[in-house]
Each structure stands twice: as C-alpha cells, then as structure tokens.
Amino acid sequence: MSEEITLDLARLVLDAQPFSSLIGARLVGFEEGSAVLEVDVRDELLQQNGFLHGGVLSYAADNALTFAGGSVLGASVLTGGFTIEYLRPAVGRTLSARAHVVESTRRRALCRCDLVMVGDEGERTVAAAQGTITWIE
C-alpha cells in the first residue's frame, strides 16, 4: 500500500462525499483488505413495495468495494467497474455492505461485497457484488 490509511482517515473521506451524507452512510470497519459500510433504513430510501431501493444497495456495494480496494492500493483509487446480483427483497433495519479484497496487483484489486440486511430476526444476505478497483496516478 502506498500510504497508511486508518479508519479515521477513511471516515473523513466518506464524510467528504455529499451523496454519502445524504444516504446516511457510515464506515464501521476498515482494515487492510476489507471494509464495512452501513446504512440505516428510513422511508426515503425505500421503493414502492417497501423494500430498500436497489440503488441504495448498489451505492453501498460500490463504496464498500472501493474502500476495501483502497485499503491495499492506497487512497487514490476509483471503481473500475462492478456487477451486482440482487438475491431477495431487502428488508430490515440496517444495510451492512461487507467488502473484502479477493486478489490484488500493484494497480488493481478484485473485490467482493456481501450486502446483508440486519433486522429483528437476524441477518440475511440480499445481494452480492464484485468489482475491480483501480489505482489512479
């Protein structure tokens, strides 16, 4: 990793993103090779059937993947691309996006993210994503 990134610094980066503030995202875990981002469910984030909107799931996957990749590549990274598979409707109190690095080179990291809804009845995986994070000069 080109520079040491702490949880506190990673939180500052997240807080500097206006869209992340609008969504209410928070970084609850960050260490070399992994990151965990959470979003509390509220009415403004639901779709017409009362489930957490797929765009919120996609946002959380994108950011968690990028933070995980940045944990091994350094702070100057962007998402090169990602795919997401929605498994079931997202119902619960909190979305937890749990990303980890699968493999990396000096300039790219392949990362995976499990999107888990946490509620009164426990945890349930509702989607999974995989993406490539790219170091930028």
Short mmCIF file of N, CA and C in Angstrom, two decimals:
data_model
loop_
_atom_site.label_atom_id
_atom_site.label_comp_id
_atom_site.label_asym_id
_atom_site.label_seq_id
_atom_site.Cartn_x
_atom_site.Cartn_y
_atom_site.Cartn_z
N MET A 1 0.86 -1.17 0.00
CA MET A 1 0.00 0.00 0.00
C MET A 1 0.90 1.23 0.00
N SER A 2 0.57 2.20 -0.83
CA SER A 2 1.43 3.36 -0.99
C SER A 2 1.37 4.31 0.20
N GLU A 3 0.31 4.31 0.95
CA GLU A 3 0.20 5.17 2.11
C GLU A 3 -0.70 4.50 3.15
N GLU A 4 -0.42 4.74 4.41
CA GLU A 4 -1.21 4.16 5.50
C GLU A 4 -2.54 4.88 5.60
N ILE A 5 -3.62 4.12 5.54
CA ILE A 5 -4.95 4.70 5.68
C ILE A 5 -5.58 4.09 6.93
N THR A 6 -5.96 4.94 7.86
CA THR A 6 -6.58 4.48 9.09
C THR A 6 -8.10 4.55 8.96
N LEU A 7 -8.80 3.94 9.90
CA LEU A 7 -10.26 4.03 9.93
C LEU A 7 -10.70 5.48 10.02
N ASP A 8 -10.02 6.28 10.84
CA ASP A 8 -10.39 7.69 10.99
C ASP A 8 -10.24 8.45 9.67
N LEU A 9 -9.14 8.22 8.95
CA LEU A 9 -8.94 8.89 7.66
C LEU A 9 -9.98 8.42 6.65
N ALA A 10 -10.26 7.13 6.63
CA ALA A 10 -11.27 6.60 5.71
C ALA A 10 -12.64 7.22 6.01
N ARG A 11 -12.96 7.41 7.27
CA ARG A 11 -14.23 8.05 7.64
C ARG A 11 -14.29 9.49 7.16
N LEU A 12 -13.16 10.19 7.22
CA LEU A 12 -13.10 11.56 6.70
C LEU A 12 -13.37 11.59 5.20
N VAL A 13 -12.81 10.64 4.49
CA VAL A 13 -13.04 10.54 3.05
C VAL A 13 -14.52 10.31 2.77
N LEU A 14 -15.15 9.38 3.48
CA LEU A 14 -16.57 9.12 3.30
C LEU A 14 -17.39 10.36 3.63
N ASP A 15 -17.06 11.02 4.73
CA ASP A 15 -17.81 12.21 5.14
C ASP A 15 -17.68 13.36 4.15
N ALA A 16 -16.62 13.35 3.33
CA ALA A 16 -16.42 14.40 2.32
C ALA A 16 -17.28 14.18 1.08
N GLN A 17 -17.97 13.06 1.00
CA GLN A 17 -18.83 12.75 -0.15
C GLN A 17 -20.26 13.21 0.17
N PRO A 18 -20.74 14.28 -0.46
CA PRO A 18 -22.09 14.77 -0.15
C PRO A 18 -23.18 13.70 -0.33
N PHE A 19 -23.06 12.86 -1.35
CA PHE A 19 -24.08 11.84 -1.56
C PHE A 19 -24.10 10.82 -0.43
N SER A 20 -22.93 10.48 0.09
CA SER A 20 -22.86 9.55 1.21
C SER A 20 -23.54 10.13 2.44
N SER A 21 -23.37 11.44 2.64
CA SER A 21 -24.06 12.10 3.76
C SER A 21 -25.57 12.08 3.56
N LEU A 22 -26.01 12.30 2.33
CA LEU A 22 -27.44 12.28 2.02
C LEU A 22 -28.04 10.90 2.32
N ILE A 23 -27.34 9.85 1.94
CA ILE A 23 -27.79 8.48 2.19
C ILE A 23 -27.72 8.14 3.68
N GLY A 24 -26.77 8.75 4.39
CA GLY A 24 -26.58 8.45 5.81
C GLY A 24 -25.62 7.30 6.04
N ALA A 25 -24.67 7.12 5.12
CA ALA A 25 -23.72 6.01 5.22
C ALA A 25 -22.67 6.28 6.28
N ARG A 26 -22.20 5.20 6.89
CA ARG A 26 -21.10 5.30 7.85
C ARG A 26 -20.17 4.10 7.67
N LEU A 27 -18.90 4.36 7.84
CA LEU A 27 -17.89 3.31 7.73
C LEU A 27 -17.66 2.77 9.13
N VAL A 28 -17.99 1.50 9.34
CA VAL A 28 -17.88 0.90 10.68
C VAL A 28 -16.70 -0.06 10.79
N GLY A 29 -16.11 -0.41 9.66
CA GLY A 29 -14.96 -1.28 9.67
C GLY A 29 -14.03 -0.95 8.53
N PHE A 30 -12.73 -0.93 8.82
CA PHE A 30 -11.74 -0.65 7.79
C PHE A 30 -10.39 -1.17 8.27
N GLU A 31 -9.87 -2.13 7.54
CA GLU A 31 -8.52 -2.64 7.82
C GLU A 31 -7.97 -3.16 6.51
N GLU A 32 -6.71 -3.52 6.51
CA GLU A 32 -6.11 -3.96 5.25
C GLU A 32 -6.89 -5.14 4.68
N GLY A 33 -7.40 -4.94 3.49
CA GLY A 33 -8.12 -6.00 2.78
C GLY A 33 -9.61 -6.03 2.98
N SER A 34 -10.18 -5.14 3.80
CA SER A 34 -11.63 -5.19 4.00
C SER A 34 -12.19 -3.84 4.46
N ALA A 35 -13.49 -3.70 4.23
CA ALA A 35 -14.22 -2.51 4.67
C ALA A 35 -15.68 -2.88 4.89
N VAL A 36 -16.31 -2.24 5.86
CA VAL A 36 -17.74 -2.46 6.14
C VAL A 36 -18.41 -1.09 6.21
N LEU A 37 -19.43 -0.93 5.38
CA LEU A 37 -20.20 0.31 5.31
C LEU A 37 -21.63 -0.02 5.73
N GLU A 38 -22.23 0.85 6.53
CA GLU A 38 -23.62 0.63 6.96
C GLU A 38 -24.50 1.81 6.59
N VAL A 39 -25.77 1.49 6.34
CA VAL A 39 -26.81 2.49 6.07
C VAL A 39 -28.05 2.08 6.84
N ASP A 40 -28.56 2.97 7.67
CA ASP A 40 -29.81 2.70 8.37
C ASP A 40 -30.97 2.92 7.41
N VAL A 41 -31.94 2.02 7.46
CA VAL A 41 -33.10 2.10 6.59
C VAL A 41 -34.04 3.20 7.11
N ARG A 42 -34.50 4.02 6.19
CA ARG A 42 -35.52 5.02 6.50
C ARG A 42 -36.45 5.15 5.29
N ASP A 43 -37.62 5.72 5.49
CA ASP A 43 -38.65 5.74 4.46
C ASP A 43 -38.17 6.32 3.13
N GLU A 44 -37.31 7.33 3.16
CA GLU A 44 -36.85 7.98 1.93
C GLU A 44 -35.99 7.07 1.06
N LEU A 45 -35.52 5.96 1.61
CA LEU A 45 -34.64 5.05 0.89
C LEU A 45 -35.38 3.80 0.37
N LEU A 46 -36.69 3.77 0.54
CA LEU A 46 -37.47 2.60 0.13
C LEU A 46 -38.03 2.77 -1.28
N GLN A 47 -38.31 1.64 -1.92
CA GLN A 47 -39.01 1.69 -3.19
C GLN A 47 -40.50 1.50 -2.93
N GLN A 48 -41.30 1.43 -4.00
CA GLN A 48 -42.76 1.45 -3.87
C GLN A 48 -43.36 0.27 -3.11
N ASN A 49 -42.63 -0.85 -3.01
CA ASN A 49 -43.14 -2.01 -2.29
C ASN A 49 -42.66 -2.08 -0.85
N GLY A 50 -41.92 -1.07 -0.41
CA GLY A 50 -41.45 -1.03 0.97
C GLY A 50 -40.10 -1.67 1.21
N PHE A 51 -39.42 -2.09 0.15
CA PHE A 51 -38.08 -2.67 0.27
C PHE A 51 -37.03 -1.59 0.08
N LEU A 52 -35.85 -1.80 0.65
CA LEU A 52 -34.75 -0.86 0.43
C LEU A 52 -34.47 -0.82 -1.07
N HIS A 53 -34.34 0.37 -1.61
CA HIS A 53 -34.18 0.56 -3.05
C HIS A 53 -32.88 -0.06 -3.55
N GLY A 54 -32.92 -0.69 -4.71
CA GLY A 54 -31.74 -1.29 -5.30
C GLY A 54 -30.61 -0.30 -5.53
N GLY A 55 -30.95 0.96 -5.76
CA GLY A 55 -29.92 1.98 -5.93
C GLY A 55 -29.12 2.20 -4.66
N VAL A 56 -29.75 2.05 -3.51
CA VAL A 56 -29.05 2.17 -2.23
C VAL A 56 -28.11 0.97 -2.05
N LEU A 57 -28.58 -0.21 -2.41
CA LEU A 57 -27.74 -1.40 -2.34
C LEU A 57 -26.53 -1.24 -3.27
N SER A 58 -26.78 -0.75 -4.47
CA SER A 58 -25.71 -0.56 -5.44
C SER A 58 -24.70 0.48 -4.96
N TYR A 59 -25.20 1.60 -4.43
CA TYR A 59 -24.32 2.62 -3.86
C TYR A 59 -23.42 2.03 -2.77
N ALA A 60 -24.03 1.28 -1.85
CA ALA A 60 -23.28 0.71 -0.73
C ALA A 60 -22.22 -0.27 -1.22
N ALA A 61 -22.57 -1.09 -2.20
CA ALA A 61 -21.61 -2.03 -2.76
C ALA A 61 -20.44 -1.28 -3.39
N ASP A 62 -20.74 -0.29 -4.21
CA ASP A 62 -19.71 0.50 -4.89
C ASP A 62 -18.73 1.10 -3.89
N ASN A 63 -19.24 1.75 -2.87
CA ASN A 63 -18.36 2.40 -1.89
C ASN A 63 -17.60 1.40 -1.04
N ALA A 64 -18.25 0.33 -0.60
CA ALA A 64 -17.55 -0.67 0.22
C ALA A 64 -16.45 -1.34 -0.60
N LEU A 65 -16.73 -1.67 -1.86
CA LEU A 65 -15.71 -2.25 -2.73
C LEU A 65 -14.52 -1.31 -2.87
N THR A 66 -14.80 -0.04 -3.08
CA THR A 66 -13.72 0.94 -3.29
C THR A 66 -12.90 1.13 -2.02
N PHE A 67 -13.55 1.18 -0.87
CA PHE A 67 -12.78 1.31 0.38
C PHE A 67 -11.94 0.07 0.63
N ALA A 68 -12.48 -1.10 0.35
CA ALA A 68 -11.68 -2.33 0.52
C ALA A 68 -10.48 -2.31 -0.40
N GLY A 69 -10.68 -1.96 -1.67
CA GLY A 69 -9.57 -1.87 -2.61
C GLY A 69 -8.55 -0.83 -2.19
N GLY A 70 -9.04 0.32 -1.73
CA GLY A 70 -8.15 1.38 -1.27
C GLY A 70 -7.33 0.98 -0.06
N SER A 71 -7.82 0.02 0.69
CA SER A 71 -7.07 -0.42 1.88
C SER A 71 -5.77 -1.13 1.50
N VAL A 72 -5.68 -1.63 0.27
CA VAL A 72 -4.44 -2.27 -0.17
C VAL A 72 -3.70 -1.47 -1.24
N LEU A 73 -4.43 -0.61 -1.97
CA LEU A 73 -3.81 0.15 -3.06
C LEU A 73 -3.44 1.58 -2.67
N GLY A 74 -4.05 2.11 -1.63
CA GLY A 74 -3.84 3.50 -1.23
C GLY A 74 -5.08 4.32 -1.51
N ALA A 75 -5.02 5.58 -1.14
CA ALA A 75 -6.20 6.44 -1.18
C ALA A 75 -6.61 6.86 -2.58
N SER A 76 -5.71 6.86 -3.53
CA SER A 76 -6.02 7.34 -4.88
C SER A 76 -6.57 6.20 -5.74
N VAL A 77 -7.82 5.87 -5.52
CA VAL A 77 -8.45 4.77 -6.25
C VAL A 77 -9.84 5.18 -6.75
N LEU A 78 -10.27 4.48 -7.78
CA LEU A 78 -11.63 4.62 -8.32
C LEU A 78 -12.16 3.24 -8.63
N THR A 79 -13.48 3.12 -8.67
CA THR A 79 -14.09 1.88 -9.11
C THR A 79 -13.91 1.77 -10.62
N GLY A 80 -13.31 0.66 -11.06
CA GLY A 80 -13.16 0.41 -12.49
C GLY A 80 -14.43 -0.18 -13.09
N GLY A 81 -15.20 -0.84 -12.29
CA GLY A 81 -16.47 -1.44 -12.71
C GLY A 81 -16.90 -2.47 -11.68
N PHE A 82 -18.20 -2.71 -11.62
CA PHE A 82 -18.69 -3.76 -10.72
C PHE A 82 -20.02 -4.28 -11.22
N THR A 83 -20.33 -5.48 -10.78
CA THR A 83 -21.63 -6.08 -11.05
C THR A 83 -22.29 -6.40 -9.73
N ILE A 84 -23.61 -6.42 -9.75
CA ILE A 84 -24.35 -6.75 -8.54
C ILE A 84 -25.47 -7.71 -8.90
N GLU A 85 -25.69 -8.66 -8.02
CA GLU A 85 -26.78 -9.62 -8.17
C GLU A 85 -27.71 -9.45 -6.97
N TYR A 86 -28.96 -9.12 -7.25
CA TYR A 86 -29.96 -9.00 -6.21
C TYR A 86 -30.58 -10.36 -5.96
N LEU A 87 -30.52 -10.84 -4.72
CA LEU A 87 -30.98 -12.18 -4.39
C LEU A 87 -32.41 -12.23 -3.88
N ARG A 88 -32.78 -11.23 -3.10
CA ARG A 88 -34.12 -11.19 -2.50
C ARG A 88 -34.40 -9.76 -2.06
N PRO A 89 -35.69 -9.44 -1.78
CA PRO A 89 -36.02 -8.09 -1.31
C PRO A 89 -35.27 -7.73 -0.03
N ALA A 90 -34.83 -6.49 0.03
CA ALA A 90 -34.04 -6.01 1.17
C ALA A 90 -34.97 -5.45 2.23
N VAL A 91 -35.13 -6.22 3.31
CA VAL A 91 -35.99 -5.84 4.42
C VAL A 91 -35.18 -5.94 5.71
N GLY A 92 -35.26 -4.90 6.53
CA GLY A 92 -34.56 -4.90 7.81
C GLY A 92 -34.34 -3.48 8.30
N ARG A 93 -33.57 -3.35 9.36
CA ARG A 93 -33.27 -2.05 9.96
C ARG A 93 -32.04 -1.39 9.37
N THR A 94 -31.02 -2.21 9.07
CA THR A 94 -29.73 -1.68 8.65
C THR A 94 -29.17 -2.52 7.51
N LEU A 95 -28.61 -1.83 6.52
CA LEU A 95 -27.88 -2.49 5.45
C LEU A 95 -26.41 -2.50 5.84
N SER A 96 -25.78 -3.66 5.76
CA SER A 96 -24.35 -3.80 6.02
C SER A 96 -23.68 -4.31 4.75
N ALA A 97 -22.81 -3.48 4.16
CA ALA A 97 -22.07 -3.84 2.96
C ALA A 97 -20.67 -4.26 3.40
N ARG A 98 -20.37 -5.54 3.26
CA ARG A 98 -19.14 -6.13 3.79
C ARG A 98 -18.24 -6.56 2.63
N ALA A 99 -17.21 -5.76 2.38
CA ALA A 99 -16.35 -5.99 1.22
C ALA A 99 -14.97 -6.46 1.64
N HIS A 100 -14.38 -7.27 0.76
CA HIS A 100 -13.01 -7.72 1.00
C HIS A 100 -12.28 -7.87 -0.34
N VAL A 101 -10.97 -7.79 -0.27
CA VAL A 101 -10.13 -7.95 -1.45
C VAL A 101 -9.94 -9.45 -1.70
N VAL A 102 -10.22 -9.86 -2.92
CA VAL A 102 -10.02 -11.25 -3.31
C VAL A 102 -8.57 -11.43 -3.77
N GLU A 103 -8.10 -10.51 -4.59
CA GLU A 103 -6.73 -10.56 -5.12
C GLU A 103 -6.36 -9.16 -5.59
N SER A 104 -5.08 -8.83 -5.52
CA SER A 104 -4.67 -7.51 -6.00
C SER A 104 -3.29 -7.55 -6.64
N THR A 105 -3.06 -6.57 -7.50
CA THR A 105 -1.75 -6.30 -8.06
C THR A 105 -1.34 -4.93 -7.54
N ARG A 106 -0.30 -4.35 -8.09
CA ARG A 106 0.11 -3.01 -7.62
C ARG A 106 -0.91 -1.93 -7.98
N ARG A 107 -1.68 -2.13 -9.03
CA ARG A 107 -2.58 -1.09 -9.53
C ARG A 107 -4.07 -1.45 -9.55
N ARG A 108 -4.39 -2.71 -9.30
CA ARG A 108 -5.79 -3.12 -9.36
C ARG A 108 -6.09 -4.12 -8.25
N ALA A 109 -7.34 -4.07 -7.80
CA ALA A 109 -7.79 -5.02 -6.78
C ALA A 109 -9.15 -5.57 -7.19
N LEU A 110 -9.26 -6.88 -7.17
CA LEU A 110 -10.54 -7.53 -7.38
C LEU A 110 -11.18 -7.71 -6.00
N CYS A 111 -12.39 -7.18 -5.85
CA CYS A 111 -13.05 -7.18 -4.54
C CYS A 111 -14.45 -7.78 -4.64
N ARG A 112 -14.92 -8.30 -3.54
CA ARG A 112 -16.26 -8.87 -3.43
C ARG A 112 -16.97 -8.22 -2.26
N CYS A 113 -18.29 -8.08 -2.38
CA CYS A 113 -19.09 -7.46 -1.32
C CYS A 113 -20.37 -8.23 -1.10
N ASP A 114 -20.63 -8.60 0.14
CA ASP A 114 -21.91 -9.19 0.52
C ASP A 114 -22.76 -8.08 1.12
N LEU A 115 -23.99 -7.96 0.65
CA LEU A 115 -24.92 -6.96 1.16
C LEU A 115 -25.93 -7.67 2.04
N VAL A 116 -25.88 -7.35 3.32
CA VAL A 116 -26.63 -8.07 4.35
C VAL A 116 -27.59 -7.11 5.03
N MET A 117 -28.85 -7.52 5.13
CA MET A 117 -29.82 -6.74 5.89
C MET A 117 -29.85 -7.29 7.31
N VAL A 118 -29.78 -6.38 8.27
CA VAL A 118 -29.81 -6.74 9.68
C VAL A 118 -31.14 -6.26 10.25
N GLY A 119 -31.85 -7.16 10.92
CA GLY A 119 -33.15 -6.81 11.49
C GLY A 119 -33.42 -7.58 12.76
N ASP A 120 -34.64 -7.49 13.22
CA ASP A 120 -35.03 -8.15 14.47
C ASP A 120 -34.86 -9.67 14.41
N GLU A 121 -34.96 -10.22 13.21
CA GLU A 121 -34.87 -11.68 13.06
C GLU A 121 -33.47 -12.14 12.65
N GLY A 122 -32.47 -11.28 12.79
CA GLY A 122 -31.10 -11.67 12.46
C GLY A 122 -30.61 -11.00 11.19
N GLU A 123 -29.74 -11.72 10.47
CA GLU A 123 -29.11 -11.19 9.27
C GLU A 123 -29.49 -12.04 8.07
N ARG A 124 -29.60 -11.37 6.91
CA ARG A 124 -29.92 -12.10 5.69
C ARG A 124 -29.22 -11.43 4.52
N THR A 125 -28.47 -12.21 3.75
CA THR A 125 -27.81 -11.69 2.56
C THR A 125 -28.87 -11.44 1.50
N VAL A 126 -28.88 -10.21 0.96
CA VAL A 126 -29.88 -9.83 -0.03
C VAL A 126 -29.28 -9.59 -1.41
N ALA A 127 -27.97 -9.39 -1.47
CA ALA A 127 -27.31 -9.15 -2.76
C ALA A 127 -25.82 -9.40 -2.60
N ALA A 128 -25.15 -9.56 -3.72
CA ALA A 128 -23.70 -9.72 -3.73
C ALA A 128 -23.15 -8.95 -4.92
N ALA A 129 -21.95 -8.38 -4.74
CA ALA A 129 -21.33 -7.60 -5.81
C ALA A 129 -19.86 -7.98 -5.93
N GLN A 130 -19.34 -7.77 -7.11
CA GLN A 130 -17.91 -7.98 -7.35
C GLN A 130 -17.44 -6.87 -8.27
N GLY A 131 -16.24 -6.35 -8.00
CA GLY A 131 -15.75 -5.27 -8.83
C GLY A 131 -14.24 -5.15 -8.83
N THR A 132 -13.76 -4.31 -9.72
CA THR A 132 -12.35 -4.04 -9.84
C THR A 132 -12.10 -2.59 -9.42
N ILE A 133 -11.18 -2.41 -8.50
CA ILE A 133 -10.79 -1.09 -8.02
C ILE A 133 -9.43 -0.79 -8.63
N THR A 134 -9.28 0.42 -9.17
CA THR A 134 -8.10 0.80 -9.90
C THR A 134 -7.39 1.96 -9.24
N TRP A 135 -6.07 1.82 -9.08
CA TRP A 135 -5.24 2.89 -8.56
C TRP A 135 -5.07 3.94 -9.64
N ILE A 136 -5.21 5.21 -9.27
CA ILE A 136 -5.01 6.29 -10.23
C ILE A 136 -3.80 7.10 -9.84
N GLU A 137 -3.11 7.63 -10.82
CA GLU A 137 -1.90 8.42 -10.54
C GLU A 137 -2.25 9.84 -10.21
#
